[in-house]
Structure formats: structure tokens, C-alpha cells
Amino acid sequence: MAAAEWRDPALDDPDLHAGHHEYRRGGALAYLAAYDVHHARVLARCEPTTGIVPFMNLVTQVMTSEPYASAKRVLWIVDNGSSHRGKAAIDRLAKAFPNAVMVHTPVHASWTNQIEIFFSILQRKVAAPATWSTPAGLRAVTT
């Protein structure tokens, strides 16, 4: 998610943004989230970037809390993003958390991943309509 500030204060009204593309970039955050389908709960965090370490930070956040820490098996349904693609990612997850099992969605089918639906709603309802000039502002409304 990117923080941006409209250059013309009159454009703070989202209805006036159409056709205007003058803004100042304010930085970006990677929003990582896991969706617990059994409890309809989102566990999320913001990171300065994406990658293996941020993804494993999310996994650690989830897997060290209950009920996941003591669960017999926790399925991680993931797309084919570079931070969790292939056998190396499967092995890395299993080594760190033996009760975690990584399952990949088919390529070009991320829409089947429930967290992708959540991201879509977040983008439309929280991140897109408002103007956040800094990553800290984005972090405040997403976590």
C-alpha cells in the first residue's frame, strides 16, 4: 500500500480525484495478513517490504499464538508469491513449525485464496478512498 498526498488541498474530497493525478509519494508499506477461516479472524502486520523474512514474521506471529501453537495441523493456503513459492518455502515453513503445512493455490487463481478477497475489500474501503501522507498513517488504519 502506498502513502500519497494530493498536491492540491481542494482534492481532499475523494469525489474530486477523478482525472487528477498530482500527488506526492509518501512511502509504502507491505501489509501481510493471514485469515483464520474457522474463527473468521484476520491476523495482520505491516512491514517495510515484502520477502521471505516479512512472510516468516507473519507466520511466527500466528504460529506462536493459540490456538495455532498447540494445533495438530495448521494449513497455510498461499498464492505463488516469491516469498512463499516452491519446495524451499514448504521446507522452510515445516522446519520452523512442524505443525504448519503450506498449500499453494493454482497459478493465476489467487482469487480462490480468502485473504485475497479481504485485501480487495481493504483496498476499496480503507486504503483507496482516503489520503494517507505517510506509511505511519497507513499503518494506523490497517492494524
Coordinates of N, CA and C in Angstrom, one line a residue:
M1 N 0.9 -1.2 0.0 CA 0.0 0.0 0.0 C 0.9 1.2 0.0
A2 N 0.5 2.2 -0.8 CA 1.3 3.4 -0.9 C 0.7 4.6 -0.2
A3 N 1.5 5.4 0.5 CA 1.0 6.6 1.0 C 1.2 7.7 0.0
A4 N 0.2 8.5 -0.2 CA 0.4 9.7 -1.1 C -0.5 10.8 -0.6
E5 N -0.1 12.0 -1.0 CA -0.8 13.2 -0.6 C -1.1 14.0 -1.8
W6 N -2.4 14.4 -2.0 CA -2.8 15.2 -3.1 C -2.1 16.5 -3.0
R7 N -1.6 17.0 -4.1 CA -0.9 18.3 -4.1 C -1.8 19.5 -3.9
D8 N -3.0 19.4 -4.4 CA -4.0 20.4 -4.3 C -4.9 20.1 -3.1
P9 N -4.9 20.8 -2.0 CA -5.7 20.5 -0.8 C -7.2 20.4 -1.2
A10 N -7.6 21.1 -2.2 CA -9.0 21.1 -2.6 C -9.4 19.7 -3.1
L11 N -8.4 18.8 -3.4 CA -8.7 17.5 -3.9 C -8.8 16.5 -2.8
D12 N -8.8 16.9 -1.5 CA -9.0 16.0 -0.4 C -10.3 15.3 -0.4
D13 N -11.3 15.9 -1.2 CA -12.6 15.2 -1.4 C -12.4 14.1 -2.4
P14 N -12.6 12.8 -2.0 CA -12.3 11.7 -3.0 C -13.1 11.8 -4.3
D15 N -14.3 12.5 -4.2 CA -15.1 12.7 -5.4 C -14.4 13.6 -6.5
L16 N -13.5 14.4 -6.0 CA -12.8 15.3 -6.9 C -11.5 14.7 -7.5
H17 N -11.1 13.5 -7.1 CA -9.9 12.9 -7.6 C -9.9 12.5 -9.0
A18 N -11.1 12.2 -9.6 CA -11.2 11.8 -10.9 C -10.5 12.7 -11.9
G19 N -9.6 12.2 -12.7 CA -8.9 13.0 -13.6 C -7.7 13.8 -13.1
H20 N -7.5 13.7 -11.8 CA -6.3 14.4 -11.2 C -5.3 13.4 -10.8
H21 N -4.1 13.6 -11.1 CA -3.0 12.7 -10.8 C -1.8 13.4 -10.2
E22 N -2.0 14.5 -9.6 CA -0.9 15.3 -9.0 C -0.9 14.9 -7.5
Y23 N 0.2 14.2 -7.1 CA 0.3 13.8 -5.7 C 1.8 13.6 -5.4
R24 N 2.1 13.7 -4.1 CA 3.4 13.5 -3.6 C 3.5 12.1 -3.0
R25 N 4.5 11.3 -3.4 CA 4.6 10.0 -2.8 C 5.1 10.1 -1.4
G26 N 4.6 9.3 -0.5 CA 4.9 9.3 0.9 C 5.6 8.1 1.4
G27 N 5.8 7.1 0.6 CA 6.4 5.8 1.0 C 5.4 4.7 0.9
A28 N 5.8 3.5 1.2 CA 4.9 2.4 1.1 C 5.1 1.4 2.2
L29 N 4.1 0.6 2.4 CA 4.2 -0.5 3.4 C 3.7 -1.8 2.8
A30 N 4.2 -2.9 3.3 CA 3.7 -4.2 2.9 C 2.8 -4.6 4.0
Y31 N 1.5 -4.9 3.6 CA 0.5 -5.4 4.5 C 0.4 -6.9 4.3
L32 N 0.8 -7.6 5.4 CA 0.7 -9.1 5.3 C -0.4 -9.5 6.2
A33 N -1.2 -10.5 5.8 CA -2.3 -11.0 6.7 C -2.5 -12.4 6.5
A34 N -3.0 -13.0 7.5 CA -3.5 -14.4 7.5 C -4.9 -14.4 7.9
Y35 N -5.7 -15.3 7.3 CA -7.2 -15.4 7.6 C -7.5 -16.7 8.2
D36 N -8.0 -16.7 9.4 CA -8.4 -17.9 10.1 C -9.9 -18.2 9.7
V37 N -10.1 -19.2 8.8 CA -11.4 -19.5 8.3 C -12.3 -20.0 9.4
H38 N -11.8 -20.7 10.4 CA -12.6 -21.3 11.5 C -13.2 -20.2 12.4
H39 N -12.4 -19.2 12.6 CA -12.8 -18.1 13.6 C -13.2 -16.8 12.9
A40 N -13.1 -16.8 11.6 CA -13.4 -15.5 10.8 C -12.6 -14.4 11.4
R41 N -11.3 -14.6 11.5 CA -10.4 -13.6 12.1 C -9.2 -13.3 11.2
V42 N -8.8 -12.1 11.1 CA -7.7 -11.7 10.3 C -6.5 -11.3 11.3
L43 N -5.4 -11.9 11.1 CA -4.2 -11.6 11.8 C -3.2 -10.9 10.9
A44 N -2.8 -9.7 11.2 CA -2.1 -8.9 10.2 C -0.9 -8.2 10.8
R45 N 0.0 -7.7 9.9 CA 1.1 -6.9 10.3 C 1.5 -6.1 9.1
C46 N 2.2 -5.0 9.4 CA 2.8 -4.1 8.4 C 4.3 -4.3 8.5
E47 N 4.9 -4.4 7.3 CA 6.4 -4.5 7.2 C 6.9 -3.5 6.2
P48 N 8.1 -3.1 6.3 CA 8.6 -2.1 5.3 C 8.8 -2.6 3.9
T49 N 8.8 -3.9 3.8 CA 8.9 -4.5 2.4 C 8.4 -5.9 2.5
T50 N 8.3 -6.5 1.3 CA 7.9 -7.9 1.2 C 9.1 -8.8 1.2
G51 N 8.9 -10.1 1.2 CA 10.0 -11.1 1.1 C 9.9 -12.2 2.1
I52 N 10.9 -13.0 2.1 CA 10.9 -14.2 3.0 C 10.8 -13.8 4.4
V53 N 11.7 -12.9 4.9 CA 11.7 -12.5 6.3 C 10.4 -11.9 6.7
P54 N 9.8 -11.0 6.0 CA 8.5 -10.5 6.5 C 7.4 -11.5 6.5
F55 N 7.4 -12.4 5.5 CA 6.4 -13.5 5.5 C 6.6 -14.4 6.7
M56 N 7.8 -14.8 7.0 CA 8.1 -15.6 8.2 C 7.8 -14.9 9.5
N57 N 7.9 -13.6 9.5 CA 7.5 -12.8 10.7 C 6.0 -13.0 10.9
L58 N 5.2 -12.9 9.8 CA 3.8 -13.1 9.9 C 3.5 -14.5 10.4
V59 N 4.1 -15.5 9.8 CA 3.9 -16.9 10.2 C 4.3 -17.1 11.7
T60 N 5.4 -16.5 12.2 CA 5.8 -16.6 13.6 C 4.8 -16.0 14.5
Q61 N 4.2 -14.8 14.1 CA 3.2 -14.1 14.8 C 2.0 -15.0 15.0
V62 N 1.6 -15.7 14.0 CA 0.4 -16.5 14.1 C 0.7 -17.8 14.8
M63 N 1.8 -18.5 14.4 CA 2.1 -19.8 14.9 C 2.5 -19.9 16.4
T64 N 2.9 -18.8 16.9 CA 3.3 -18.8 18.3 C 2.2 -18.3 19.3
S65 N 1.0 -18.1 18.7 CA -0.2 -17.8 19.5 C -1.2 -19.0 19.4
E66 N -2.0 -19.0 20.4 CA -3.1 -20.0 20.4 C -4.2 -19.6 19.6
P67 N -4.9 -20.5 19.0 CA -4.8 -22.0 19.1 C -3.8 -22.6 18.2
Y68 N -3.1 -21.8 17.4 CA -2.2 -22.4 16.3 C -1.0 -23.1 16.9
A69 N -0.4 -22.6 18.0 CA 0.8 -23.1 18.6 C 0.6 -24.6 19.0
S70 N -0.6 -24.9 19.5 CA -0.8 -26.2 20.0 C -1.7 -27.1 19.1
A71 N -2.0 -26.6 17.9 CA -2.8 -27.3 17.0 C -2.1 -28.5 16.4
K72 N -2.8 -29.5 16.1 CA -2.1 -30.7 15.5 C -1.6 -30.3 14.1
R73 N -2.4 -29.5 13.3 CA -2.0 -29.2 12.0 C -2.6 -27.8 11.7
V74 N -1.8 -26.9 11.0 CA -2.3 -25.6 10.6 C -2.0 -25.5 9.1
L75 N -3.0 -25.4 8.3 CA -2.8 -25.2 6.8 C -2.6 -23.8 6.5
W76 N -1.6 -23.5 5.7 CA -1.3 -22.2 5.2 C -1.6 -22.2 3.7
I77 N -2.7 -21.6 3.3 CA -3.0 -21.6 1.9 C -2.4 -20.3 1.3
V78 N -1.5 -20.4 0.4 CA -0.8 -19.3 -0.1 C -0.8 -19.3 -1.7
D79 N -0.6 -18.1 -2.2 CA -0.5 -18.0 -3.7 C 0.9 -18.3 -4.0
N80 N 1.3 -18.0 -5.2 CA 2.7 -18.3 -5.7 C 3.6 -17.1 -5.7
G81 N 3.4 -16.3 -4.7 CA 4.3 -15.1 -4.5 C 5.7 -15.6 -4.2
S82 N 6.7 -14.7 -4.5 CA 8.1 -15.1 -4.5 C 8.5 -15.4 -3.0
S83 N 7.9 -14.9 -2.0 CA 8.3 -15.1 -0.6 C 7.8 -16.5 -0.1
H84 N 7.0 -17.1 -0.8 CA 6.5 -18.4 -0.4 C 6.1 -19.4 -1.5
R85 N 7.0 -19.4 -2.5 CA 6.9 -20.2 -3.7 C 7.8 -21.4 -3.6
G86 N 7.3 -22.5 -4.0 CA 8.1 -23.7 -4.3 C 8.5 -24.5 -3.0
K87 N 9.3 -25.6 -3.3 CA 9.6 -26.5 -2.3 C 10.5 -25.9 -1.2
A88 N 11.3 -25.0 -1.5 CA 12.1 -24.3 -0.5 C 11.3 -23.6 0.6
A89 N 10.2 -23.0 0.2 CA 9.3 -22.3 1.1 C 8.5 -23.3 1.9
I90 N 8.1 -24.4 1.3 CA 7.4 -25.5 2.0 C 8.4 -26.1 3.1
D91 N 9.6 -26.3 2.7 CA 10.6 -26.9 3.7 C 10.9 -25.9 4.8
R92 N 11.0 -24.6 4.5 CA 11.3 -23.6 5.5 C 10.2 -23.5 6.5
L93 N 9.0 -23.5 6.0 CA 7.8 -23.5 7.0 C 7.8 -24.7 7.9
A94 N 8.0 -25.9 7.3 CA 7.9 -27.1 8.0 C 9.0 -27.2 9.1
K95 N 10.2 -26.7 8.7 CA 11.3 -26.7 9.7 C 11.1 -25.8 10.8
A96 N 10.5 -24.6 10.6 CA 10.2 -23.6 11.6 C 9.1 -24.0 12.5
F97 N 8.0 -24.6 11.9 CA 6.8 -25.0 12.6 C 6.3 -26.3 12.0
P98 N 6.7 -27.4 12.7 CA 6.4 -28.8 12.2 C 4.9 -29.0 12.0
N99 N 4.0 -28.3 12.7 CA 2.6 -28.5 12.6 C 2.0 -27.6 11.5
A100 N 2.8 -26.9 10.8 CA 2.3 -26.0 9.7 C 2.5 -26.7 8.3
V101 N 1.5 -26.7 7.5 CA 1.6 -27.3 6.2 C 1.2 -26.2 5.1
M102 N 2.1 -26.0 4.2 CA 1.9 -25.0 3.2 C 1.2 -25.6 2.0
V103 N 0.1 -25.0 1.5 CA -0.6 -25.5 0.3 C -0.7 -24.3 -0.6
H104 N -0.3 -24.5 -1.9 CA -0.3 -23.4 -2.9 C -1.6 -23.4 -3.7
T105 N -2.2 -22.3 -3.9 CA -3.3 -22.2 -4.9 C -2.8 -22.4 -6.3
P106 N -3.7 -22.7 -7.2 CA -3.2 -22.9 -8.6 C -2.7 -21.5 -9.1
V107 N -1.7 -21.5 -10.0 CA -1.2 -20.3 -10.6 C -2.4 -19.6 -11.3
H108 N -2.4 -18.3 -11.2 CA -3.5 -17.4 -11.8 C -4.8 -17.7 -11.1
A109 N -4.9 -18.2 -9.9 CA -6.1 -18.4 -9.2 C -6.1 -17.9 -7.8
S110 N -5.4 -16.7 -7.6 CA -5.3 -16.2 -6.3 C -6.6 -15.8 -5.7
W111 N -7.6 -15.5 -6.6 CA -8.9 -15.2 -6.2 C -9.6 -16.3 -5.4
T112 N -9.1 -17.5 -5.4 CA -9.6 -18.6 -4.6 C -9.1 -18.5 -3.2
N113 N -8.1 -17.7 -2.9 CA -7.5 -17.5 -1.6 C -8.3 -16.5 -0.9
Q114 N -8.9 -16.9 0.3 CA -9.8 -16.0 1.0 C -9.2 -14.7 1.4
I115 N -7.9 -14.7 1.7 CA -7.2 -13.5 2.2 C -7.1 -12.5 1.0
E116 N -7.1 -12.9 -0.2 CA -7.1 -12.0 -1.3 C -8.4 -11.3 -1.4
I117 N -9.5 -11.9 -1.1 CA -10.8 -11.2 -1.0 C -10.7 -10.1 0.1
F118 N -10.2 -10.4 1.2 CA -10.0 -9.5 2.3 C -9.2 -8.3 1.8
F119 N -8.0 -8.5 1.1 CA -7.2 -7.5 0.6 C -8.0 -6.5 -0.3
S120 N -8.8 -7.1 -1.2 CA -9.6 -6.4 -2.1 C -10.6 -5.4 -1.4
I121 N -11.2 -5.9 -0.3 CA -12.1 -5.1 0.5 C -11.3 -4.0 1.2
L122 N -10.2 -4.3 1.8 CA -9.4 -3.4 2.4 C -8.9 -2.3 1.5
Q123 N -8.5 -2.6 0.3 CA -8.1 -1.6 -0.7 C -9.2 -0.7 -1.0
R124 N -10.4 -1.2 -1.3 CA -11.6 -0.4 -1.7 C -12.1 0.5 -0.5
K125 N -12.2 -0.1 0.7 CA -12.9 0.5 1.8 C -12.1 1.4 2.7
V126 N -10.8 1.0 2.8 CA -9.9 1.7 3.8 C -8.8 2.5 3.1
A127 N -8.1 1.8 2.2 CA -6.9 2.5 1.7 C -7.2 3.4 0.5
A128 N -8.1 3.1 -0.4 CA -8.3 3.8 -1.6 C -9.0 5.2 -1.4
P129 N -10.1 5.2 -0.6 CA -10.8 6.5 -0.5 C -10.1 7.6 0.2
A130 N -9.2 7.3 1.1 CA -8.6 8.3 1.9 C -7.2 8.6 1.4
T131 N -6.6 9.7 1.9 CA -5.3 10.1 1.6 C -4.4 9.9 2.9
W132 N -3.4 9.1 2.8 CA -2.5 8.9 3.9 C -1.2 9.4 3.4
S133 N -0.6 10.4 4.0 CA 0.6 11.0 3.5 C 1.9 10.3 4.0
T134 N 1.7 9.4 5.0 CA 2.9 8.7 5.5 C 2.6 7.2 5.7
P135 N 3.6 6.4 5.6 CA 3.4 5.0 6.0 C 2.8 4.8 7.4
A136 N 3.2 5.7 8.3 CA 2.6 5.6 9.7 C 1.1 5.8 9.7
G137 N 0.6 6.7 8.8 CA -0.8 6.9 8.7 C -1.5 5.7 8.2
L138 N -0.9 5.0 7.2 CA -1.5 3.8 6.7 C -1.5 2.7 7.7
R139 N -0.4 2.6 8.4 CA -0.3 1.6 9.5 C -1.4 1.7 10.5
A140 N -1.6 3.0 10.9 CA -2.6 3.3 12.0 C -4.0 2.8 11.6
V141 N -4.4 2.8 10.3 CA -5.7 2.4 9.9 C -5.8 1.0 9.5
T142 N -4.7 0.3 9.3 CA -4.8 -1.1 8.9 C -4.4 -2.1 9.9
T143 N -3.9 -1.7 11.1 CA -3.6 -2.7 12.1 C -4.3 -2.4 13.4

